[in-house]
Structure formats: structure tokens, C-alpha cells
Amino acid sequence: MKTNTLLIAASALALSASLARAQDLPAEVFTSWTSGGEALAVEAIRTEFEARGGTWETASIAGFENANAAFQNRVIAGDPPTVRQSVLGLDAAELVESGLANSLQSVADAQNWAGVMAPSVLDSISYNGEIFLAPVGIHGESWMFYSMPVFEANGITAAPTTWDEFFAAMDTLQAAGITPIAWGGQAWQEAKVFNMVLLSQVGNEDFLKIFQEGDEAVLTSDAIVTALEIFGRLRDYVDAGAAGRNWNDATNMVIQGQAGVQFMGDWAKGEFANAGLIAGQDYGCALAPASTGMLFVADGFLMMKTGDAAQDAAQLLMAEVATDPAVQVAFAQAKGSIPVRTDVDTSALDVCAQQAMTMMNDGLFVPEHAITVTPDMVGQFTDFVGEYFADPSYDAASAAEDLADIFRR
Amino acid sequence: MRFGKWRLRAAQLALSPTWLTVIVVYLGTMAWTVALSFTNSRLLPSWDWAGFAQYQRLFDTSKWNLALQNLVIFGVLYVFGCLVLGFLLAAALDRRVRFESAFRTLFLYPYAMSFVVTGLIWQWLMNPTLGIQPTFQGMGWENFRFDWVTNRTMAIYAVVLAGIWQGSGLVMVLALAGMRGIDAEQWRAARIDGIPVWRVYLSIILPQLGPAMAAAATLLSMGVIKTYDLVIALTKGGPGSSTEVPAKFIMDNMFQRQNLGLATAAAVVLLLSVVLVVAPFRYAAYITAKRRAGQL
């Protein structure tokens, strides 16, 4: 009887202690990361956040659109989550401009983000010179993944580095009865491939001029037409079932040796890893032909204004944890991305990620359209690329006109 | 008299939550949507007046015009196809075939599935590297082609096909129920007169199924307006924008492209087009009712 009372008292004490702690730094984290690798990546941040005294509550909803809808409803209802997973760039601009987000400038100053992050990353987390997003991971997108056994069996000794070499290699594969390009036939994927081709034709600076300023001179240059022509030629190396295909199904074609190459962001590495393949041994990762830089897109945490001091403190801790060097490496390994800091130990990362890190340190990182233009423009651009690829009769010159029109609006 | 008045009050009282729902939830959100369509709202609602700018942009967007066009193609073919196929299936079952209930379950089964599942199944079936096409080619029919989902001009008909597969079971059940309610005497009379069976179905049975077919058509048409998941699962609106539908356009702009103003404008246009289609029917029904009552 006595021991019972004691036990109850003790457990009540323990409970109240944990309750008190739970009220210390509570954070409701709103993410759409639910798949295997993504969930593992989140776990890396969560573990460290809780070890430092935070209380993590996940509000995760699969799929960007569903998550966006739920998030919008909560903001309009005046009940925003503490932390929102967001794409770096203009995705969060309206929330910041409407004064719905908390600044992270103090953490950025204290942790010397300016010293350890690439300028292009810093640019994409700042709004009017003030930092509002905590970057958690960067995805390199200029990748051409290829099947090493397929390349070897057909006498292709090295990854092609120019478009001429590329098309020659694809002709070889086609003659051998292999689908040359494993094509993901959804407009957002096609837009990423088009960006790779475009970058190879206009170079890093002009690429940025297009997507940051809608520069008229670049948009009307011949390089755009050439890029569209090269992109259009890719249609000839795609199989009949490509339309609507998911990116991971395309990756699987390379894994199975049914196809030669796939152009995709580094998240495709997750599929290769799941199939037990190792980068540099079983499959190759090379830059898309003639790439002058590495296109990237990145994820970050946006801290919403909740009007609650405890949550505000939790947000600062979250920003610190998310950009912690050890957490950064663990997160990148699980998600297939690369760390946002240039000063982390890269030895644990695979060869592709290491190559990307070198490029980041050399200042060769170029932000993709999702970072530099509004979601509305991203949509129009994606529509354009999807239409162009689906319609072989769409000629490159008039397509270049239509592309320029998107930026003139 | 007094009792009657009380009863009326009670009925009104019982209905009041419904009225409240209709006014606040339906009419309220409708008014809210119309109001937002005249603003510059992007991610969140704002009240910057924009006049008809969103509508202007909407009709300058080729994707939206394509979506409306697809809605008409899909709507007409889907409703008509379901009605015809459903009626034929019902007539076949009405002949008292063996294993009737098994067939009935089988045909109705697709309707019990979500559009997402339907879309996925047909995506596989119609994929030119996975389903029907390679199967027939493998059987020696080398020139067999069935690549609608990957063909820009045919993709919308692939959506229609999957839709009909799903929806005709519903029509079948409703039509069959109607047929079973028809007096057997009519069949006997028709047989004595030597009228062929198909003629009986067409000229005698079908006219009597009017209410059942109208109910089926109404249910199907409502599905047409909100067609979203079928397209998402089957083609994701592609190839290009060739299978874009208004509901998808609205969802994309509302939750992905941060274009609340444009999305609400599209929703209003969709609402108006439904009203335009429904209004003549309502008017015709009103005139018929008056005629029947001898007031016209």
C-alpha cells in the first residue's frame, strides 16, 4: 500500500517534470517529408532538437499540395504551426512580407552563417537583407545518372561531357535496343531537364539574368533557340511509355539496366541506394553535358509568428540545431542532399555529394527557378516546358518567343 | 387552426439549422469566392481591388481555355457513354441471364472504387510499354496501337474511357431497377404483336425509364464538374496540358501557384457555366409543369 502510494507519487512527479519540460520549448513542425529517406532525415534534426530540450510535435502531410492547403487554412484561421518546411526562395516571400514570420537574423549572426554558407544560399534565405529561413539541406539538380554496366557493354567508356558526345552515345544505345534516356514524363521533371540544357547554353550568369531579371537581351539571344533545339532532340531518345512517368520509375529503368541515363536531382540516389547500388561503382553520376555550374534547390524552415514566447524560443533553438554541422551531415546522408555549410566534414558523403560540395565551395552553384521566381511564374514556366516537349511540331524559334513572353508579363 | 400554425412553426424550427447551413456555408462561401476573384490575392486573401484583371488573365490563359474545352468533351462523352453502356448492360441482365447477381456485382464494382484507383489501373492498362498494347503485340499483332494516354490529341479520350468504365455500373443498377418495375404484361403484349426484343427496349422500355435515367445523368454530371482525381491519377494533366480540367486548374492555382485571385475567378466562371447549362433545363421543367397543370 505504502509502496503503491510512493510509486504513484513518484510517477506523478516524473510526469509533472516531463510536462514542465514539454512546456519549455514546444515546436509544432509542419512538413511534407513522409517517405522513407525523408522521415529518417527529419529524425536527425528531431533527435538533436529534443536532446537540447525542445519538444517536437510533427504535423506532417504527404504531398506538397495537400500540405500547402492545410497550411494555408491554418494561417488564415490564425493558428499557424511553429515551424514550416519551405522551399528556399520566393515560396515564403508573401508570408514574410505580410509580417507572419519571425526573423532569424540573431541566430544567423551568432552562428556566423555568412561565414559558412555559400553566397547563393544566403541570398535565397534573405528578404530585404534580413534572414528569415533556416536552410536544412541543398539538392543538386544538374545530375545525369547512368548505368555503368550498360555503358560498358556498349563501349561507352566515359560519361559524355558535350551534347554531341551525348547524342552519339545515345545513338549507340538506341542501336543496341536499349532505351537511351529514362524519361520522367511530368512537366515539373521536364522543366528541370530543360534548365540543365539551358544552363549549358547560356552559362551561369545569363541563366541568373533570365530567372532573376527576365533579361531581354538574353531571352532573345540565339542560345535560347539552341537550348530548345537540344531539348527537343531528347524526344527521339525517349520510350513510348514516358508520358506521365514518375521520376522513381524512371530511376528504376536505369537500375534495371533497361535504360542508359536519367537526368534528375540528387534525390534519385535514394532509389539507387535502396536497390543496393553504390555511386561510382554500379551507377555513375556525372554533370549533365556541358554544364557550367550546379543547379540547386533547397529546403528550409520558416518560423511562423505564433505570439507565444516559448515557441519563439523553440524556433531559435530549431534554427541552431538545423544548421549544426553534425546534424547537417546526418540529414544530408539520409535525404541524399548536401549540407548547406561549406565547412562540414564531407568524408561520410558519397562521391556525387562530394563533387557537389566542391562545386559549392568553388561558387558554381546556380539557384533554379523555384528559388528566384514566384510560384506563379514557376507554374507558367513549367506549363511551357511541358507543352513544348509534348508537341514535336512546336518549333524552337516560336517557342523561344513564347518563353520570353512569360518573363515579359 | 392553432395547432396547424404550431406545427408549421415546429417544422420551420427543425429546418432552421439547414437554412443556416445553406446561407452561411453555401451562399456565404460563394459570396466570399466571388469577392476574392476581384482582388489581387496571392497566397493569402487580401482585399486589394483588382477589378476584372483576374478574369482577363484567366481568358488569356490558353491552359484555362483548354481546360474548359476538355470539360465539354469529357462531360458530353462521359455522361452519354455511361448512359448508353449502362442501359445496354441493364438490358442484357434483364434477360434473366445465369449468374445475374454475379455479373451485377462485377459491373457495379468499378463504381465502388475511387477515381484514383480507376486512374491508376487504366494508366497501367493504357501505358504503351506495359498494358494492352504490348500484350497484343506479343500475341503477334505487330501493328497494334493503343497509346492514347501518351498522345496529345487522344489523351482526353483515354480519360473518357476510364470514366465510362467506372460510371456505367451506376446507370446499369438504376436502369435495371426501373426495368424490373415494368409490368410483365407489356412484354406479353409485345410478343403477341411479334415486336423484336431490341425494339421493345428502345420504344417501350426506355421511355418509361425517364426518371431513372435522368437521376443517373444528374449524378454523372455532378461528377464531371469536379473531375480532378481521375485526371491526376491517369495523366496528371499531360502530355503537356492536353488533359487539363477546370477543377485541376483551380486546385493548382490555389495551393501550388499562390494565385488565390485567379483560382477564385476560375471557380466563379465554372459556377456560372454550370448555372448557364442548368438554367434552360429548369426553365423547360417549369414550363412543362405549368402546361400539365393547364395554366399555359
XYZ file of C-alpha atoms in Angstrom:
705
model
C 0.000 0.000 0.000
C 2.681 2.378 1.053
C 4.924 1.474 -1.846
C 1.970 1.957 -4.136
C 1.369 5.483 -2.927
C 5.031 6.167 -3.239
C 5.073 4.819 -6.763
C 2.105 6.933 -7.726
C 3.641 9.990 -6.146
C 6.933 9.315 -7.885
C 5.354 8.789 -11.261
C 3.184 11.869 -10.785
C 6.321 13.825 -10.026
C 8.054 12.420 -13.073
C 5.024 13.223 -15.180
C 4.822 16.794 -13.953
C 8.542 17.176 -14.528
C 8.215 15.990 -18.108
C 5.161 18.195 -18.540
C 7.033 21.187 -17.271
C 9.806 20.391 -19.688
C 7.384 19.893 -22.514
C 6.172 23.411 -21.936
C 9.685 24.746 -22.164
C 10.317 24.807 -25.871
C 7.402 23.324 -27.787
C 7.532 23.302 -31.566
C 4.915 22.016 -33.928
C 6.749 21.231 -37.137
C 4.775 21.237 -40.343
C 6.395 19.119 -43.048
C 5.542 17.110 -46.126
C 8.522 14.804 -45.628
C 6.951 11.426 -45.113
C 8.756 8.941 -47.352
C 11.450 6.612 -46.014
C 14.594 8.663 -46.541
C 12.826 11.929 -45.796
C 11.462 10.655 -42.496
C 14.946 9.474 -41.498
C 16.342 12.890 -42.367
C 13.758 14.642 -40.196
C 14.575 12.239 -37.386
C 18.176 13.509 -37.419
C 17.001 17.038 -36.630
C 14.350 15.894 -34.194
C 16.717 13.812 -32.058
C 19.141 16.683 -31.613
C 16.371 19.217 -31.035
C 14.911 17.111 -28.228
C 18.351 16.399 -26.771
C 18.779 20.144 -26.368
C 15.478 20.497 -24.520
C 12.915 21.081 -27.231
C 9.647 19.239 -27.634
C 8.902 18.236 -31.189
C 5.415 17.679 -32.463
C 5.068 16.636 -36.088
C 2.230 17.811 -38.269
C 3.146 16.053 -41.463
C 1.023 15.816 -44.539
C 2.152 13.900 -47.595
C 2.342 15.781 -50.873
C 3.207 19.444 -51.385
C -0.256 20.457 -52.497
C -2.107 18.863 -49.596
C 0.386 20.242 -47.126
C 0.086 23.705 -48.674
C -3.692 23.604 -48.487
C -3.685 22.573 -44.834
C -1.063 25.173 -44.013
C -2.933 27.982 -45.789
C -6.096 27.119 -43.893
C -4.301 27.258 -40.570
C -2.679 30.592 -41.319
C -5.994 32.102 -42.392
C -7.588 30.721 -39.228
C -4.881 32.489 -37.195
C -3.395 29.262 -35.829
C -0.069 28.806 -37.637
C 2.286 25.943 -36.759
C 5.577 26.905 -35.065
C 7.815 25.799 -37.907
C 7.001 25.294 -41.540
C 9.103 23.355 -44.018
C 9.503 25.588 -47.028
C 11.397 25.779 -50.288
C 14.104 28.441 -50.216
C 13.287 31.489 -52.258
C 10.077 33.267 -53.147
C 7.826 30.455 -51.938
C 7.753 32.056 -48.494
C 8.026 35.679 -49.667
C 4.410 36.639 -49.129
C 4.379 35.222 -45.598
C 7.492 37.218 -44.758
C 6.189 40.402 -46.386
C 2.867 40.117 -44.572
C 4.775 40.010 -41.291
C 3.670 36.474 -40.464
C 7.163 35.075 -39.940
C 9.852 35.619 -37.311
C 13.299 36.862 -38.274
C 16.297 34.577 -37.762
C 18.891 37.329 -38.091
C 20.024 36.927 -34.464
C 20.781 33.218 -34.898
C 22.452 33.856 -38.226
C 24.713 36.464 -36.652
C 25.502 34.378 -33.584
C 26.281 31.268 -35.637
C 28.171 33.146 -38.356
C 26.031 31.861 -41.222
C 27.565 34.445 -43.512
C 30.963 32.831 -42.967
C 29.939 29.223 -43.505
C 27.267 29.339 -46.201
C 27.604 29.917 -49.919
C 26.506 33.404 -51.051
C 23.831 31.948 -53.341
C 22.308 30.142 -50.353
C 22.443 33.251 -48.157
C 20.748 35.234 -50.920
C 17.870 32.811 -51.095
C 17.119 32.915 -47.355
C 17.213 36.713 -47.102
C 14.320 39.060 -47.719
C 15.256 42.746 -47.937
C 18.587 41.979 -46.342
C 17.177 40.145 -43.358
C 17.409 36.392 -42.862
C 14.106 34.575 -42.369
C 14.754 30.946 -43.290
C 16.930 28.305 -41.670
C 18.312 26.218 -44.548
C 18.364 22.477 -43.805
C 19.561 20.839 -46.992
C 20.500 21.525 -50.583
C 19.613 19.371 -53.552
C 21.967 19.461 -56.512
C 19.957 19.077 -59.690
C 22.376 19.021 -62.599
C 22.851 15.281 -62.461
C 22.970 12.731 -65.209
C 22.824 9.294 -63.596
C 23.879 6.441 -65.827
C 24.051 2.685 -65.711
C 27.714 1.671 -65.697
C 27.077 -1.922 -66.893
C 25.000 -0.625 -69.819
C 27.630 1.948 -70.758
C 30.442 -0.625 -70.558
C 28.551 -3.254 -72.535
C 28.135 -0.751 -75.348
C 31.670 0.548 -75.395
C 30.962 3.919 -73.851
C 33.985 4.424 -71.631
C 33.266 7.777 -70.045
C 30.281 9.940 -69.320
C 29.723 12.324 -72.256
C 30.682 15.911 -71.483
C 29.320 17.660 -74.571
C 25.927 17.365 -76.211
C 27.499 15.980 -79.405
C 29.196 13.221 -77.461
C 25.975 12.663 -75.571
C 23.856 12.212 -78.689
C 26.482 9.915 -80.205
C 26.398 7.751 -77.082
C 22.595 7.717 -77.115
C 22.620 6.622 -80.760
C 24.846 3.704 -79.776
C 22.446 2.660 -77.029
C 19.434 3.001 -79.289
C 21.099 0.843 -81.938
C 21.701 -1.764 -79.231
C 17.982 -1.826 -78.443
C 18.226 -0.077 -75.106
C 16.064 2.906 -74.208
C 18.686 5.680 -74.157
C 17.023 8.080 -71.721
C 14.825 7.021 -68.815
C 12.409 9.933 -69.026
C 10.115 11.104 -66.264
C 7.220 12.484 -68.259
C 5.775 15.023 -65.850
C 6.106 18.709 -66.619
C 7.997 19.558 -63.398
C 10.651 16.960 -64.230
C 10.880 18.125 -67.833
C 11.368 21.695 -66.581
C 14.373 20.553 -64.542
C 15.940 18.846 -67.550
C 15.286 21.924 -69.664
C 17.076 24.017 -67.046
C 20.132 21.771 -67.359
C 20.171 22.226 -71.138
C 19.553 25.954 -70.814
C 22.391 26.381 -68.318
C 24.754 24.530 -70.656
C 23.946 27.012 -73.437
C 23.781 30.366 -71.642
C 26.171 29.879 -68.698
C 25.737 30.699 -65.026
C 25.477 34.471 -65.241
C 22.987 34.674 -68.060
C 20.932 31.891 -66.522
C 20.510 34.041 -63.430
C 19.787 37.088 -65.567
C 16.873 35.211 -67.123
C 15.339 33.983 -63.906
C 16.108 36.985 -61.724
C 15.540 39.893 -64.076
C 13.878 38.420 -67.166
C 16.755 39.974 -69.094
C 15.503 40.842 -72.579
C 18.912 40.540 -74.286
C 19.499 37.016 -73.033
C 15.934 35.923 -73.684
C 16.108 36.966 -77.327
C 19.573 35.509 -77.921
C 20.265 32.543 -80.186
C 21.418 30.498 -77.213
C 17.789 30.078 -76.123
C 16.795 28.694 -79.512
C 19.776 26.322 -79.465
C 18.839 25.159 -75.975
C 15.276 24.496 -77.121
C 16.578 22.583 -80.136
C 18.806 20.362 -77.994
C 15.991 19.814 -75.538
C 13.671 18.926 -78.417
C 16.151 16.383 -79.756
C 15.869 14.468 -76.481
C 12.367 13.401 -77.577
C 13.947 10.965 -80.053
C 15.645 9.019 -77.275
C 12.656 8.535 -75.045
C 10.473 5.414 -74.960
C 6.765 5.357 -75.789
C 5.645 4.980 -72.190
C 7.402 8.101 -70.928
C 4.388 10.410 -70.667
C 3.295 10.856 -67.067
C 6.026 8.621 -65.665
C 7.157 9.192 -62.079
C 10.805 10.039 -61.525
C 11.401 6.977 -59.355
C 10.006 4.674 -62.051
C 12.460 6.264 -64.454
C 15.288 5.721 -61.965
C 14.266 2.105 -61.749
C 14.736 1.734 -65.504
C 18.384 2.725 -65.060
C 18.739 0.427 -62.048
C 17.354 -2.495 -64.059
C 19.636 -1.739 -66.995
C 16.664 -1.084 -69.302
C 17.787 2.463 -69.917
C 21.087 4.289 -70.158
C 20.753 7.618 -68.383
C 18.392 9.680 -66.300
C 18.533 13.414 -65.718
C 17.352 14.094 -62.192
C 18.112 15.785 -58.910
C 20.226 14.016 -56.296
C 17.143 12.583 -54.542
C 17.320 9.821 -57.176
C 20.314 8.488 -55.255
C 17.878 7.272 -52.616
C 16.370 4.853 -55.154
C 19.801 3.580 -56.185
C 20.771 3.116 -52.540
C 17.547 1.221 -51.814
C 18.382 -1.128 -54.681
C 21.798 -1.752 -53.125
C 23.772 0.114 -55.776
C 26.782 2.239 -54.904
C 27.631 5.529 -56.579
C 30.786 5.354 -58.665
C 30.726 1.543 -58.751
C 27.328 0.375 -60.002
C 25.970 3.614 -61.332
C 27.654 6.792 -62.380
C 26.804 10.335 -61.513
C 28.069 12.956 -63.912
C 27.097 16.530 -64.570
C 24.647 16.965 -67.411
C 26.627 17.520 -70.638
C 28.298 20.929 -70.972
C 27.123 22.080 -67.527
C 28.784 25.290 -66.411
C 27.530 25.029 -62.860
C 25.336 23.086 -60.469
C 21.651 23.945 -60.363
C 20.215 23.673 -56.904
C 17.017 23.844 -54.954
C 16.970 23.853 -51.170
C 14.722 23.256 -48.218
C 14.497 25.374 -45.130
C 12.458 26.042 -42.042
C 10.294 29.129 -41.865
C 9.445 30.305 -38.354
C 5.856 31.461 -38.057
C 4.740 34.205 -35.662
C 2.658 32.452 -33.038
C 2.615 35.158 -30.383
C 3.920 32.671 -27.843
C 7.299 33.363 -26.187
C 8.041 29.665 -25.571
C 7.504 28.845 -29.219
C 9.644 31.817 -30.262
C 12.494 30.413 -28.182
C 11.931 26.978 -29.667
C 12.254 28.482 -33.135
C 15.682 29.920 -32.375
C 16.822 26.574 -30.997
C 15.411 24.845 -34.085
C 17.390 27.129 -36.387
C 20.549 26.412 -34.428
C 20.003 22.652 -34.488
C 19.051 22.503 -38.170
C 22.281 24.216 -39.211
C 24.503 22.336 -36.767
C 27.392 20.675 -38.687
C 26.773 17.146 -37.348
C 23.027 17.361 -37.939
C 23.664 18.728 -41.412
C 25.750 15.707 -42.392
C 23.286 13.199 -40.918
C 20.385 14.943 -42.637
C 22.186 15.061 -45.997
C 23.132 11.380 -45.825
C 19.573 10.289 -45.145
C 17.958 12.527 -47.748
C 20.596 12.256 -50.464
C 21.135 16.001 -50.378
C 24.224 18.005 -49.453
C 24.876 20.140 -46.359
C 24.225 23.876 -46.534
C 27.510 24.654 -44.775
C 30.771 24.718 -46.654
C 32.793 23.860 -43.526
C 31.482 20.376 -42.713
C 33.347 17.082 -42.917
C 32.352 15.581 -46.260
C 34.189 12.272 -45.899
C 30.992 10.482 -44.892
C 29.198 11.575 -48.051
C 29.166 9.686 -51.351
C 31.240 10.676 -54.389
C 28.427 12.582 -56.062
C 27.743 14.650 -52.961
C 31.451 15.343 -52.561
C 31.672 16.554 -56.134
C 28.688 18.824 -55.494
C 30.289 20.158 -52.302
C 33.432 21.047 -54.234
C 31.349 22.913 -56.766
C 29.526 24.768 -53.997
C 32.819 25.791 -52.402
C 34.014 26.996 -55.793
C 30.979 29.239 -56.095
C 29.494 27.309 -59.023
C 26.067 26.897 -57.504
C 23.201 28.356 -59.525
C 19.724 28.634 -57.976
C 16.943 27.045 -60.022
C 13.719 28.836 -60.926
C 11.834 27.798 -57.769
C 14.239 29.984 -55.799
C 14.318 33.071 -57.983
C 10.820 33.487 -59.389
C 7.336 33.415 -57.846
C 5.351 30.165 -57.665
C 3.038 31.676 -60.277
C 5.931 32.119 -62.720
C 7.252 28.655 -61.890
C 3.854 27.323 -62.905
C 3.818 29.179 -66.217
C 7.373 28.132 -66.997
C 6.581 24.503 -66.183
C 3.477 24.604 -68.380
C 5.561 25.991 -71.223
C 8.254 23.312 -70.991
C 5.653 20.541 -70.693
C 3.788 21.778 -73.767
C 6.990 22.159 -75.759
C 8.216 18.672 -75.009
C 4.839 17.054 -75.656
C 4.475 18.701 -79.053
C 7.168 17.741 -81.599
C 5.687 20.189 -84.119
C 6.353 23.184 -81.818
C 9.332 24.854 -83.500
C 12.180 26.183 -81.422
C 12.111 29.762 -82.727
C 8.473 30.419 -81.899
C 8.879 28.552 -78.621
C 11.694 30.956 -77.705
C 9.244 33.827 -78.317
C 6.657 32.213 -76.030
C 9.274 31.627 -73.368
C 10.321 35.276 -73.443
C 6.664 36.305 -73.175
C 6.368 34.554 -69.826
C 9.046 36.842 -68.419
C 7.605 39.975 -70.039
C 4.265 39.675 -68.226
C -56.011 26.173 -36.895
C -53.892 26.983 -33.921
C -52.439 23.515 -33.895
C -51.660 23.795 -37.597
C -49.783 27.040 -37.030
C -47.761 25.450 -34.260
C -46.914 22.564 -36.485
C -45.677 24.892 -39.170
C -43.524 26.713 -36.613
C -42.077 23.416 -35.423
C -41.238 22.373 -38.929
C -39.596 25.714 -39.602
C -37.667 25.434 -36.374
C -36.481 21.944 -37.282
C -35.325 23.200 -40.652
C -33.525 26.237 -39.292
C -30.113 24.565 -38.904
C -30.365 23.525 -42.537
C -31.241 27.053 -43.562
C -28.387 28.390 -41.526
C -26.025 25.956 -43.203
C -27.284 26.860 -46.645
C -26.984 30.592 -46.024
C -23.690 30.640 -44.163
C -21.813 27.710 -45.657
C -23.048 27.628 -49.238
C -24.084 31.181 -50.038
C -21.511 32.684 -47.690
C -18.547 30.899 -49.196
C -19.904 31.571 -52.654
C -20.036 35.303 -51.954
C -16.558 35.117 -50.401
C -15.241 33.381 -53.526
C -16.806 35.940 -55.850
C -15.385 38.777 -53.739
C -11.886 37.272 -53.743
C -11.966 36.868 -57.517
C -11.961 40.660 -57.820
C -8.816 41.048 -55.718
C -5.095 40.594 -56.169
C -4.925 37.786 -53.606
C -1.895 35.577 -53.991
C -1.076 33.087 -51.199
C -3.434 34.578 -48.642
C -6.685 36.501 -49.090
C -6.098 40.224 -49.448
C -8.541 42.976 -50.330
C -6.570 44.872 -52.949
C -9.232 45.580 -55.520
C -8.211 44.385 -58.973
C -11.429 44.741 -60.940
C -11.749 42.260 -63.738
C -7.982 41.766 -64.081
C -8.083 38.159 -62.889
C -10.862 37.313 -65.335
C -8.963 38.964 -68.132
C -5.862 36.963 -67.318
C -7.948 33.804 -66.984
C -9.279 34.025 -70.513
C -5.848 34.985 -71.826
C -4.512 31.735 -70.391
C -4.597 29.081 -73.072
C -4.460 26.397 -70.400
C -7.780 27.541 -68.931
C -9.484 27.637 -72.324
C -8.144 24.163 -72.990
C -9.499 23.056 -69.607
C -12.989 24.336 -70.447
C -12.841 22.640 -73.838
C -11.797 19.373 -72.189
C -14.628 19.713 -69.691
C -17.148 19.843 -72.544
C -15.579 16.903 -74.418
C -15.290 14.827 -71.274
C -18.716 15.840 -69.926
C -20.687 15.033 -73.058
C -18.913 11.783 -73.927
C -18.734 10.533 -70.340
C -22.392 11.117 -69.481
C -23.647 9.879 -72.850
C -21.283 6.878 -72.862
C -22.241 5.847 -69.338
C -25.948 6.112 -70.124
C -25.688 4.034 -73.302
C -23.388 1.370 -71.899
C -25.255 1.235 -68.586
C -28.573 0.801 -70.388
C -27.165 -1.948 -72.611
C -25.745 -3.795 -69.604
C -29.059 -3.485 -67.770
C -30.962 -4.788 -70.786
C -28.597 -7.747 -71.043
C -29.042 -8.595 -67.372
C -32.782 -8.065 -67.667
C -32.938 -11.081 -69.993
C -32.585 -13.237 -66.863
C -29.108 -14.478 -67.679
C -27.458 -17.067 -65.469
C -25.284 -15.738 -62.639
C -27.057 -12.422 -62.915
C -26.151 -11.243 -59.437
C -22.508 -12.106 -60.024
C -22.489 -10.010 -63.198
C -24.318 -7.209 -61.443
C -21.707 -7.090 -58.703
C -18.923 -7.269 -61.235
C -20.247 -4.372 -63.306
C -21.045 -2.232 -60.296
C -17.695 -2.893 -58.710
C -15.764 -0.159 -60.559
C -18.212 2.418 -59.212
C -17.317 1.406 -55.681
C -13.678 2.233 -56.386
C -12.254 5.680 -56.076
C -11.294 7.602 -59.168
C -7.687 7.417 -58.017
C -7.696 3.623 -58.231
C -9.536 3.717 -61.544
C -6.995 6.166 -62.877
C -4.045 4.058 -61.768
C -5.465 0.849 -63.234
C -6.102 2.467 -66.581
C -2.753 4.200 -66.518
C -1.144 0.792 -66.439
C -3.546 -0.751 -68.939
C -3.108 2.033 -71.469
C 0.609 2.554 -70.978
C 2.134 1.617 -74.331
C 5.028 -0.228 -72.680
C 3.084 -2.111 -70.009
C -0.527 -2.951 -70.717
C -2.816 -3.623 -73.628
C -0.524 -2.578 -76.494
C 2.465 -4.841 -75.699
C 0.092 -7.708 -74.862
C -1.486 -7.611 -78.303
C 1.868 -7.041 -79.954
C 3.220 -10.028 -78.064
C 0.381 -12.128 -79.431
C 1.665 -11.464 -82.911
C -0.381 -8.397 -83.836
C 2.676 -6.263 -84.505
C 0.908 -3.157 -85.756
C -1.491 -2.918 -82.839
C -1.510 0.625 -81.426
C -3.177 1.799 -78.227
C -1.182 4.743 -76.938
C -3.922 7.226 -76.112
C -2.513 8.332 -72.747
C 0.764 9.390 -74.331
C -0.825 11.040 -77.342
C -1.709 14.728 -77.013
C -4.813 14.591 -79.170
C -6.166 11.315 -77.788
C -5.315 11.625 -74.099
C -8.635 13.243 -73.150
C -10.470 10.286 -74.724
C -8.397 7.953 -72.584
C -9.791 9.836 -69.586
C -13.306 9.446 -71.010
C -12.771 5.702 -71.438
C -11.647 5.219 -67.849
C -14.547 7.375 -66.666
C -17.114 5.345 -68.588
C -15.656 2.120 -67.243
C -16.210 3.463 -63.777
C -19.585 5.161 -64.153
C -21.663 2.819 -66.310
C -22.249 0.381 -63.438
C -24.284 3.015 -61.620
C -26.501 3.597 -64.654
C -26.890 -0.152 -65.034
C -28.184 -0.584 -61.484
C -30.629 2.309 -61.736
C -31.873 1.223 -65.169
C -32.224 -2.392 -64.072
C -34.279 -1.360 -61.053
C -36.501 0.629 -63.397
C -36.875 -2.292 -65.813
C -37.866 -4.643 -63.031
C -40.667 -2.275 -62.121
C -42.210 -2.518 -65.579
C -45.331 -4.621 -65.898
C -44.696 -8.044 -67.455
C -47.980 -7.690 -69.359
C -46.311 -5.261 -71.720
C -43.774 -7.918 -72.660
C -46.514 -10.437 -73.306
C -48.410 -7.989 -75.484
C -45.279 -7.144 -77.431
C -44.540 -10.817 -78.018
C -48.061 -11.425 -79.345
C -47.637 -8.498 -81.724
C -44.322 -10.008 -82.866
C -42.193 -6.977 -81.980
C -38.449 -7.756 -81.800
C -36.854 -7.546 -78.375
C -34.477 -4.650 -79.197
C -37.445 -2.644 -80.452
C -39.330 -3.218 -77.202
C -36.356 -1.933 -75.207
C -35.911 1.094 -77.402
C -39.503 2.173 -77.908
C -41.377 0.822 -74.896
C -38.962 0.293 -72.013
C -36.573 3.232 -72.485
C -39.274 5.945 -72.428
C -40.567 4.531 -69.166
C -37.093 4.723 -67.624
C -37.036 8.503 -67.974
C -36.857 9.364 -64.255
C -34.185 6.706 -63.541
C -32.047 7.839 -66.470
C -32.482 11.498 -65.511
C -31.337 10.717 -61.972
C -28.319 8.852 -63.326
C -27.480 11.707 -65.707
C -27.657 14.239 -62.857
C -25.345 12.187 -60.657
C -22.873 11.741 -63.502
C -22.908 15.425 -64.459
C -22.036 16.426 -60.939
C -19.049 14.118 -61.186
C -17.988 15.841 -64.415
C -17.657 19.291 -62.843
C -15.462 18.087 -60.048
C -13.320 15.722 -62.125
C -9.896 16.088 -60.595
C -8.604 12.860 -59.091
C -9.217 10.783 -62.229
C -7.074 13.145 -64.298
C -4.410 13.375 -61.606
C -4.104 9.602 -61.309
C -4.310 8.914 -65.025
C -2.349 11.647 -66.795
C -1.501 14.421 -64.305
C -2.985 16.788 -66.870
C -0.464 15.785 -69.529
C 1.017 15.155 -72.011
C 1.744 18.868 -71.947
C -1.525 20.445 -70.832
C -3.699 18.278 -73.037
C -5.889 16.776 -70.309
C -6.160 19.845 -68.110
C -9.592 20.239 -66.469
C -11.013 23.272 -64.626
C -11.011 21.625 -61.194
C -7.309 20.842 -61.557
C -6.564 24.345 -62.792
C -8.292 25.767 -59.720
C -6.523 23.432 -57.279
C -3.116 24.106 -58.837
C -3.505 27.847 -58.668
C -4.960 27.853 -55.191
C -2.495 25.588 -53.419
C 0.636 25.457 -55.522
C 0.987 28.605 -57.580
C -0.145 31.082 -54.933
C -2.807 32.552 -57.199
C -5.875 32.714 -54.984
C -7.371 35.540 -57.065
C -7.025 33.674 -60.349
C -8.245 30.411 -58.827
C -11.375 32.017 -57.400
C -12.060 33.745 -60.717
C -11.858 30.345 -62.397
C -14.197 28.894 -59.775
C -16.718 31.668 -60.428
C -16.575 31.062 -64.182
C -17.131 27.362 -63.555
C -20.121 28.145 -61.344
C -21.585 30.463 -63.973
C -21.157 27.885 -66.704
C -22.976 25.309 -64.604
C -25.789 27.780 -63.986
C -25.949 28.514 -67.717
C -26.294 24.834 -68.519
C -28.768 24.099 -65.734
C -30.984 27.172 -66.216
C -32.567 26.133 -69.552
C -33.386 22.708 -68.095
C -35.027 24.251 -65.061
C -36.976 26.613 -67.297
C -38.123 23.758 -69.524
C -39.219 21.748 -66.486
C -41.105 24.786 -65.182
C -42.940 25.277 -68.482
C -43.829 21.575 -68.683
C -45.186 21.613 -65.162
C -47.341 24.662 -65.930
C -48.637 23.042 -69.103
C -49.533 19.927 -67.253
C -51.407 21.933 -64.683
C -53.263 23.570 -67.547
C -52.047 27.071 -66.740
C -50.409 27.622 -70.099
